PDB file of C-alpha atoms in Angstrom:
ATOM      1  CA  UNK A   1     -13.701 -22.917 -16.090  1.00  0.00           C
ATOM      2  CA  UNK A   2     -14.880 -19.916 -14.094  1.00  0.00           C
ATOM      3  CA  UNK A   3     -11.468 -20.152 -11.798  1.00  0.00           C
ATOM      4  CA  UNK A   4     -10.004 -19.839 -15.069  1.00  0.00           C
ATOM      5  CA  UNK A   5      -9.520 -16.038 -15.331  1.00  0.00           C
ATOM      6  CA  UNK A   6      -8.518 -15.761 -11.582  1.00  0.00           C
ATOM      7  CA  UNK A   7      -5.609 -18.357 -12.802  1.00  0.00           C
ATOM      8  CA  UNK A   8      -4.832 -15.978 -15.335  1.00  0.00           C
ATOM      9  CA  UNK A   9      -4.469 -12.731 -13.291  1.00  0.00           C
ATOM     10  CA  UNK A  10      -2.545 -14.637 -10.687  1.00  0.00           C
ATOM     11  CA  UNK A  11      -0.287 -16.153 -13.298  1.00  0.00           C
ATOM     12  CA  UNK A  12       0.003 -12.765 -14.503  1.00  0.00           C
ATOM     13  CA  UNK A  13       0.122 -10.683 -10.936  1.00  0.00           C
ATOM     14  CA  UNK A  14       3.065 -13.504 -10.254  1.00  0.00           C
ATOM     15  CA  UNK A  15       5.014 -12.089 -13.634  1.00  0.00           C
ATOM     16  CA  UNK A  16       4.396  -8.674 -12.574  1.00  0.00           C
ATOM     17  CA  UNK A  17       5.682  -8.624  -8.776  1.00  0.00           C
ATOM     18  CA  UNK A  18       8.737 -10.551 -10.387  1.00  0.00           C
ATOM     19  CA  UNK A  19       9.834  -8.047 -12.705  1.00  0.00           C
ATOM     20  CA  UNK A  20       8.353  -5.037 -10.670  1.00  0.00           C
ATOM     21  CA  UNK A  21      11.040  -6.072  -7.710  1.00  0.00           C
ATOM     22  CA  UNK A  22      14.174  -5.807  -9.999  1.00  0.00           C
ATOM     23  CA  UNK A  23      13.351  -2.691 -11.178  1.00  0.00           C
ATOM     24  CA  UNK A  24      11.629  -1.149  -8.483  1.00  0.00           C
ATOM     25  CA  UNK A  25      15.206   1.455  -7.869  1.00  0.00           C
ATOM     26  CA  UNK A  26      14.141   3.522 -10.854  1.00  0.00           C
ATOM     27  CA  UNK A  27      11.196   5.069  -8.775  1.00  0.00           C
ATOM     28  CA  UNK A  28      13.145   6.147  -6.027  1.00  0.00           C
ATOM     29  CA  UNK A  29      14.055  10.013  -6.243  1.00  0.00           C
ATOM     30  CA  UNK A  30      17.369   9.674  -4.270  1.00  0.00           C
ATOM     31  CA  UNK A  31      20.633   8.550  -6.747  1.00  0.00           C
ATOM     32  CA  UNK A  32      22.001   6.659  -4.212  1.00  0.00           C
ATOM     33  CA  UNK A  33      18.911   4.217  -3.753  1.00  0.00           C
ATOM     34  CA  UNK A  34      18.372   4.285  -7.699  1.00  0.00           C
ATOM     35  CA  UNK A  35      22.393   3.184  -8.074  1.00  0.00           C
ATOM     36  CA  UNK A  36      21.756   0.705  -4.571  1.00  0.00           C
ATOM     37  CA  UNK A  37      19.555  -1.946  -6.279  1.00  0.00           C
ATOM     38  CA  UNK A  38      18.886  -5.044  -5.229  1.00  0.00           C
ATOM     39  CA  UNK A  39      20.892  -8.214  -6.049  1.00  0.00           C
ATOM     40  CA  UNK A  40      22.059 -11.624  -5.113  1.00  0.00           C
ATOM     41  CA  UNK A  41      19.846 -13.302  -2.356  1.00  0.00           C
ATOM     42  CA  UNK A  42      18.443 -10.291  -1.590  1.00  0.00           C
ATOM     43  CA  UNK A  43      16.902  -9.245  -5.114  1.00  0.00           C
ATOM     44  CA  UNK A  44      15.583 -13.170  -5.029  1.00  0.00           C
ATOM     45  CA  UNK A  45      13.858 -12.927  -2.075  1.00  0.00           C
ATOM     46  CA  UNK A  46      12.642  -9.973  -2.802  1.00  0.00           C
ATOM     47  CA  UNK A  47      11.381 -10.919  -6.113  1.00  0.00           C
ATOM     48  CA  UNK A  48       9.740 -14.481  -5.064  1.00  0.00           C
ATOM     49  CA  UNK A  49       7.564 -12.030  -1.994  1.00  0.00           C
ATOM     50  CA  UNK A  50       6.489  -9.623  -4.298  1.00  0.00           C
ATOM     51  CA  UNK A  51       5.570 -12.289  -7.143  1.00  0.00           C
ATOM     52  CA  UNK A  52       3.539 -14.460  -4.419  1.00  0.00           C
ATOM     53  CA  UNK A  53       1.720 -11.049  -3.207  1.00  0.00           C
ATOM     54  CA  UNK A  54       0.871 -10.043  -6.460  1.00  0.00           C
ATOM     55  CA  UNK A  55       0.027 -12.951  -7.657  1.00  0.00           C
ATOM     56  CA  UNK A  56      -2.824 -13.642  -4.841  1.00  0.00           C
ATOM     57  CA  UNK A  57      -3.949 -10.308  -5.129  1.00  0.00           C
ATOM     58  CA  UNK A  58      -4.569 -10.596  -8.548  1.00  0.00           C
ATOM     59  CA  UNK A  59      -6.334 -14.105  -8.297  1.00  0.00           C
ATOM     60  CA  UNK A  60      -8.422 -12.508  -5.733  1.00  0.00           C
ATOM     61  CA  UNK A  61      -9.826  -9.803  -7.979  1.00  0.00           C
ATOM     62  CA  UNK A  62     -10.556 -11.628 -10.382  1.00  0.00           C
ATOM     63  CA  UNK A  63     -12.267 -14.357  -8.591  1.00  0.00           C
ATOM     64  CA  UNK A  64     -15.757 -15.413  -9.549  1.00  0.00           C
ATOM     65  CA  UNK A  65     -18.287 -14.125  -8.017  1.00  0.00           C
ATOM     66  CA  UNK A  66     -16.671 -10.859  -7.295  1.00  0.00           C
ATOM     67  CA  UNK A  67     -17.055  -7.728  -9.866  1.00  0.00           C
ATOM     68  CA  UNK A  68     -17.433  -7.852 -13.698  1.00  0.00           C
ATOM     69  CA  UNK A  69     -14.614  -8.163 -15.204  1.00  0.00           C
ATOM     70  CA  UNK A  70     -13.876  -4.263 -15.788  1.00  0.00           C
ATOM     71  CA  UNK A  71     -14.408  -3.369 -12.294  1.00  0.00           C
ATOM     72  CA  UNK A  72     -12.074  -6.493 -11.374  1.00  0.00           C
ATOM     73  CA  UNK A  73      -9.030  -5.381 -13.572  1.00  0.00           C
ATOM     74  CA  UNK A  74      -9.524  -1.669 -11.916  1.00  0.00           C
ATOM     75  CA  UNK A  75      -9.107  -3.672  -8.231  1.00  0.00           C
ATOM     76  CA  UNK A  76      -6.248  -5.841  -9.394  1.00  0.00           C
ATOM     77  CA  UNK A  77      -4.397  -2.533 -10.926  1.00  0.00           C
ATOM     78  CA  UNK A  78      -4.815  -0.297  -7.593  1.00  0.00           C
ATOM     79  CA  UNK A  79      -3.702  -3.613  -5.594  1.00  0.00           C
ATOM     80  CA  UNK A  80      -0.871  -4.292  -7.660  1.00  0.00           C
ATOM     81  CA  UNK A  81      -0.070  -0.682  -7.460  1.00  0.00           C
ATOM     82  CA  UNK A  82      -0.371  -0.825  -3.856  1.00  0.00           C
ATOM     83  CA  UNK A  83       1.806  -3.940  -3.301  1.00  0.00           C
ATOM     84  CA  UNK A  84       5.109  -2.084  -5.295  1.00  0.00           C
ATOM     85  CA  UNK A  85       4.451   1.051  -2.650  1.00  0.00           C
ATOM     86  CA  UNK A  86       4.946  -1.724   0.134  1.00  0.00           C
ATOM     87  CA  UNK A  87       7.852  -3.032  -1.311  1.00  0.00           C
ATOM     88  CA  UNK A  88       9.997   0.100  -1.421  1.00  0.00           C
ATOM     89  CA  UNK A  89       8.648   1.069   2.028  1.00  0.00           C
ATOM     90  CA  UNK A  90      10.057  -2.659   3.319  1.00  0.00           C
ATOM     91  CA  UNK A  91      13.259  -2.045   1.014  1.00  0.00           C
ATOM     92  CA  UNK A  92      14.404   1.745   1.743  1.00  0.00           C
ATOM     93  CA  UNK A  93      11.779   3.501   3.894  1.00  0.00           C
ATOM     94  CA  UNK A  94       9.954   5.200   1.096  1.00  0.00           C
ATOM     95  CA  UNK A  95       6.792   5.264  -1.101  1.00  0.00           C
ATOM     96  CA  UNK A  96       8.305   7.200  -4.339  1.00  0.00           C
ATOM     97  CA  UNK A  97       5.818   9.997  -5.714  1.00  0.00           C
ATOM     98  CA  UNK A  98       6.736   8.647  -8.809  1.00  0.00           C
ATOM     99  CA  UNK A  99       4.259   5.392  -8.435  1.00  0.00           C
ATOM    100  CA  UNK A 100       2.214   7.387  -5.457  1.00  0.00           C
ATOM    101  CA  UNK A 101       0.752  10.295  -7.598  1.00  0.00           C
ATOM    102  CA  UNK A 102      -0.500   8.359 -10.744  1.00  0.00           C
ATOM    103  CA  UNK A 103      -1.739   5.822  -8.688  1.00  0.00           C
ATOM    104  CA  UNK A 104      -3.775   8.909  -6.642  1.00  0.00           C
ATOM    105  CA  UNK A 105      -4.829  10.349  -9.930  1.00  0.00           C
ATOM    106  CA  UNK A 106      -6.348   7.333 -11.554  1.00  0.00           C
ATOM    107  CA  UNK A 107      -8.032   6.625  -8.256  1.00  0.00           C
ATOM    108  CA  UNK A 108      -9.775  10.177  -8.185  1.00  0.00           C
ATOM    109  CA  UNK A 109     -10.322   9.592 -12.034  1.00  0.00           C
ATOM    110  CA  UNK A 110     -11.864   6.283 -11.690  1.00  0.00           C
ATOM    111  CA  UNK A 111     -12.828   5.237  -8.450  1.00  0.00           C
ATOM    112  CA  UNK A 112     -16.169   6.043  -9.113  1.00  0.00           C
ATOM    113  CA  UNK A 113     -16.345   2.990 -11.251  1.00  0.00           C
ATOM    114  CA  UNK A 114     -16.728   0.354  -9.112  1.00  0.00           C
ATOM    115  CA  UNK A 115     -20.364  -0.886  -8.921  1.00  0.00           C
ATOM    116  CA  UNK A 116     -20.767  -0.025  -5.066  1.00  0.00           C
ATOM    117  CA  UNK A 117     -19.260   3.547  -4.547  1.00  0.00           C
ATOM    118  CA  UNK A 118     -19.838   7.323  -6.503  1.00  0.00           C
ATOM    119  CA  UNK A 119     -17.749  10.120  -6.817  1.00  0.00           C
ATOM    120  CA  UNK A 120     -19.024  11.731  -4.150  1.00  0.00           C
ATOM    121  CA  UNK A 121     -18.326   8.233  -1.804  1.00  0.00           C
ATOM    122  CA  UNK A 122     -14.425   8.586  -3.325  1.00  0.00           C
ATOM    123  CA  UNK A 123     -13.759  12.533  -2.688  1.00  0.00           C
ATOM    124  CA  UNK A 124     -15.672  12.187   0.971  1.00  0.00           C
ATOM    125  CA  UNK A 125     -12.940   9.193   1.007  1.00  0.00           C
ATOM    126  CA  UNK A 126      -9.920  11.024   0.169  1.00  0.00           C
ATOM    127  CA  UNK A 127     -10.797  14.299   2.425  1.00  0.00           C
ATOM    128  CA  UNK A 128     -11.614  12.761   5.255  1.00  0.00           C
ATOM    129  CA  UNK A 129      -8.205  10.624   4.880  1.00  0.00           C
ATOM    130  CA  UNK A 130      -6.514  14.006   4.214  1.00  0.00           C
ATOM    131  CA  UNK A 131      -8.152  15.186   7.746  1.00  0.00           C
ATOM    132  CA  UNK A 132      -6.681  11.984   9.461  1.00  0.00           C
ATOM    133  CA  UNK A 133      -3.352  11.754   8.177  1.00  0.00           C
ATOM    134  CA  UNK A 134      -2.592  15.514   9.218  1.00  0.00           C
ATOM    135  CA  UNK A 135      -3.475  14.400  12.566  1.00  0.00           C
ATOM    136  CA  UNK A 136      -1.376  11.355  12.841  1.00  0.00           C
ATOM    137  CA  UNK A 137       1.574  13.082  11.185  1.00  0.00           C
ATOM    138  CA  UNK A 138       1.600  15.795  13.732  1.00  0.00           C
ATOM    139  CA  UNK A 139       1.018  13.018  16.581  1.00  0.00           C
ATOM    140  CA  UNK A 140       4.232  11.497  14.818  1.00  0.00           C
ATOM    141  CA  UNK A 141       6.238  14.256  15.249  1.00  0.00           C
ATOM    142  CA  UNK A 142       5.127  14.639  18.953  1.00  0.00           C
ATOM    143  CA  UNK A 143       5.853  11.567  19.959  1.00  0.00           C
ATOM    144  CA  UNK A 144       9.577  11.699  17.777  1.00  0.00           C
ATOM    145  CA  UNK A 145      10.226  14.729  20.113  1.00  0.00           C
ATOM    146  CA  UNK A 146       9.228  13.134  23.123  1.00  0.00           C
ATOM    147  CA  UNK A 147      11.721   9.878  22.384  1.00  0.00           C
ATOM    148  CA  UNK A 148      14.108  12.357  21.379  1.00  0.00           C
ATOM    149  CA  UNK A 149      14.364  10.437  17.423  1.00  0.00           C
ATOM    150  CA  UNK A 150      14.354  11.813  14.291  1.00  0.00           C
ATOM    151  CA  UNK A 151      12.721   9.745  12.320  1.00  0.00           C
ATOM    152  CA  UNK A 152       9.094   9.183  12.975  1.00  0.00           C
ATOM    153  CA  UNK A 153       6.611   6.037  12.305  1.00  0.00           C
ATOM    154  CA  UNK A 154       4.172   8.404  10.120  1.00  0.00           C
ATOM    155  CA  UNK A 155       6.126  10.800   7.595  1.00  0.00           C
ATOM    156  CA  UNK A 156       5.128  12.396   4.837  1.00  0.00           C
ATOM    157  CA  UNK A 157       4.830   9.477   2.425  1.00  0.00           C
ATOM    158  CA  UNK A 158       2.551   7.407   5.169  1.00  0.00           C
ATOM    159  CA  UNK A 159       0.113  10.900   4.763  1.00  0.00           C
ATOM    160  CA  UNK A 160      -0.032  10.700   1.079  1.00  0.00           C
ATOM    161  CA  UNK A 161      -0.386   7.192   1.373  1.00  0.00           C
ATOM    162  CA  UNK A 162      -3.451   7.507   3.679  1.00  0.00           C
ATOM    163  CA  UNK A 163      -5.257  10.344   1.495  1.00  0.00           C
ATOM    164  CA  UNK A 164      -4.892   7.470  -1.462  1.00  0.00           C
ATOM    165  CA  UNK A 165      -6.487   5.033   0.517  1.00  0.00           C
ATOM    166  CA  UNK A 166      -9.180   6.981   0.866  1.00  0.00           C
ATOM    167  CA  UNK A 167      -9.980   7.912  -2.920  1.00  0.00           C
ATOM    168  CA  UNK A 168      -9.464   3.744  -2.904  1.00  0.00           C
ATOM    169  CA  UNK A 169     -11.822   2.971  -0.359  1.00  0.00           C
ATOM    170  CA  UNK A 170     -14.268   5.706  -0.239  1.00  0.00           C
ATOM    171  CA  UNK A 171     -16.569   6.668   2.419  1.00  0.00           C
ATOM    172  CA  UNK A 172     -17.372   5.336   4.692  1.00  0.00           C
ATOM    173  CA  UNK A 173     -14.729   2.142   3.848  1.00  0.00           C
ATOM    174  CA  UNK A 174     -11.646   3.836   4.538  1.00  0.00           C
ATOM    175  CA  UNK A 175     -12.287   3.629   8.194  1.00  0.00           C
ATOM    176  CA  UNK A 176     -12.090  -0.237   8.521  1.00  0.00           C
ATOM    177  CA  UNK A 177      -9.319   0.067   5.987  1.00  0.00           C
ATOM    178  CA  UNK A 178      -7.163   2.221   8.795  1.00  0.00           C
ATOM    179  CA  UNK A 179      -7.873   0.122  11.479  1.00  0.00           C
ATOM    180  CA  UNK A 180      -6.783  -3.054   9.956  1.00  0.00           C
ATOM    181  CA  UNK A 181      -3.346  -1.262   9.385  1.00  0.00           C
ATOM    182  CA  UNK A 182      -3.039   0.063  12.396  1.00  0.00           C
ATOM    183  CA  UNK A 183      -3.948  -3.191  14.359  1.00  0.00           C
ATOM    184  CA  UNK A 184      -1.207  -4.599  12.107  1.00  0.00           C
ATOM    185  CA  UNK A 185       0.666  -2.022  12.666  1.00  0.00           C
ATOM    186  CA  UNK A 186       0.487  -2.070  16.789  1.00  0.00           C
ATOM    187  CA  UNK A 187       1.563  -6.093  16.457  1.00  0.00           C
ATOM    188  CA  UNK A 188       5.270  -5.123  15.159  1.00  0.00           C
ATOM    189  CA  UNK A 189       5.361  -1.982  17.486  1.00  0.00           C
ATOM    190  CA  UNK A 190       4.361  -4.215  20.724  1.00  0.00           C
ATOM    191  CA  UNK A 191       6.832  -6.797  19.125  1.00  0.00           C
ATOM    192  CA  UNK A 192      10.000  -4.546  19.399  1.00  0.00           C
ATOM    193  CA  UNK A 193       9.286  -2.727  22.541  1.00  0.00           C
ATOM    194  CA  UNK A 194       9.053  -6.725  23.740  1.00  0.00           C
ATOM    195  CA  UNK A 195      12.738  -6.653  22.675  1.00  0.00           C
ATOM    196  CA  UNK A 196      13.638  -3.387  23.984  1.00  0.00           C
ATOM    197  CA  UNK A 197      13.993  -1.487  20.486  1.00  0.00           C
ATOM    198  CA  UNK A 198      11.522   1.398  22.069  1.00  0.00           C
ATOM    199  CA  UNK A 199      13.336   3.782  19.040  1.00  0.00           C
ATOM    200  CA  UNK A 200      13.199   1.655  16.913  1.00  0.00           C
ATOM    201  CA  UNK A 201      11.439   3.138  13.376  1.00  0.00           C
ATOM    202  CA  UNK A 202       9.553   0.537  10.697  1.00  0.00           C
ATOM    203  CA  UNK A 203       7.080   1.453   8.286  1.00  0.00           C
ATOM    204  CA  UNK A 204       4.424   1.798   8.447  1.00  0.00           C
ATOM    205  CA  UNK A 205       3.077   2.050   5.266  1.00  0.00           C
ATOM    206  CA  UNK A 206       2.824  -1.662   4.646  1.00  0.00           C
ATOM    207  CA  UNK A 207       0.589  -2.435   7.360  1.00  0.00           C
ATOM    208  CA  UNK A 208      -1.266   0.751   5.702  1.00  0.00           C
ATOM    209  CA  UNK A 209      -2.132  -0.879   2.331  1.00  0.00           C
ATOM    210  CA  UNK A 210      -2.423  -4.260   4.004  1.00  0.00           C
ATOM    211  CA  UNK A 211      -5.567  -2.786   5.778  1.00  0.00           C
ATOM    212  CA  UNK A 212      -6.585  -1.002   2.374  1.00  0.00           C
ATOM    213  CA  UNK A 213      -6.164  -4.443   0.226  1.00  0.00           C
ATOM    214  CA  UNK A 214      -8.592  -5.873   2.592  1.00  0.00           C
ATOM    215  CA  UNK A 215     -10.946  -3.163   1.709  1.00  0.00           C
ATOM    216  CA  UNK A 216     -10.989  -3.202  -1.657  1.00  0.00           C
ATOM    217  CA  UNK A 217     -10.321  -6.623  -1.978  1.00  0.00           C
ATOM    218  CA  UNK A 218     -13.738  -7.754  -0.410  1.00  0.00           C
ATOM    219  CA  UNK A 219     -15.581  -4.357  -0.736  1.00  0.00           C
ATOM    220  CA  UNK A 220     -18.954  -6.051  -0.008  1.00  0.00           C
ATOM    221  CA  UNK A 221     -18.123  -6.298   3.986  1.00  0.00           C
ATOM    222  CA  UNK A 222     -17.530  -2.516   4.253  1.00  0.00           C
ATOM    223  CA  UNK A 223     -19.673  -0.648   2.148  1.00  0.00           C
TER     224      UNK A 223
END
């Protein structure tokens, strides 16, 4: 019986990631990706990766063992939240305010109520993210210039996405969080300059919230 709730949220997350997939267009700002949704095999596989994400993340907050069960529906929330951003980075190279700046809100509003961080852990969080993704935007746009692209790995999305990470993670946990992204991160980037794609642009905000799921996901190793 105690796996029985972590059943629940993942039978739940799966129900979530399914419908949040199909209607994932109407939080993109641009009419021509709200009017370009997905369909056919494309909307399907979209939907089945998104349920199966969802869904584990979801199990995994709520496993025994881990927080109460307030605490646990605040982690499976963010994650969930977290796991839609990835999705429309993978679809059309974007992480729409529209789901980014709530998200950011309720994490300043309530990140102080998980068991093992304060406000003062969650605003050190976010600032010193805010310090870091400055940094790696402008280290983006220098090394755009110098391979003569456009289009950079870190844009402004991957910078608000990095200053929500840390209201998520708090101090000093956002650290680990950003490694474990960009680790992830370097394997695809060594991966296509092993194929010769050297301007090749993905995003990188996936490989972001991967590192930040980890975080919050098993909060004990990092606080």
């Amino acid at each position: 019986m105690e796996f029985a709730l972590s059943a629940v949220g993942a039978t739940a997350g799966f129900a979530f990631g399914w419908l949040a997939a199909a209607y994932q267009h109407l939080l993109y700002r641009e009419p021509a990706f709200r009017e370009g949704r997905l369909a056919g095999r494309r909307l399907l596989l979209a939907r089945i990766l998104l349920a199966i994400a969802c869904a584990t993340v979801a199990g995994l907050a709520l496993r025994p063992g881990h927080y109460d069960l307030g605490p646990a529906l605040l982690t499976a929330g963010f994650a969930l939240s977290l796991l839609v951003l990835a999705s429309t980075d993978f679809e059309r190279k974007r992480l729409p305010n529209k789901l980014l700046y709530p998200t950011a809100i309720l994490a300043l509003a309530f990140g102080w109520a998980w068991p093992d961080r304060d406000l003062q852990h969650v605003l050190l969080g976010g600032a010193a993210a805010a310090g870091i993704a400055v940094a790696l935007f402008v280290f983006g746009l220098l090394t755009g210039a110098l391979l003569r692209i456009r289009a950079t790995a870190f844009g402004l999305g991957d910078v608000k996405l990095i200053v929500l990470l840390g209201l998520l993670c708090g101090w000093p946990a956002l650290f680990p969080a950003l490694l474990y992204g960009v680790l992830a991160a370097g394997v695809v980037s060594v991966a296509l300059l092993l194929r010769g794609r050297v301007k090749s642009v993905f995003s990188y905000g996936p490989y972001l919230i991967l590192g930040g799921l980890i975080v919050i996901l098993w909060p004990a190793a990092f606080v």
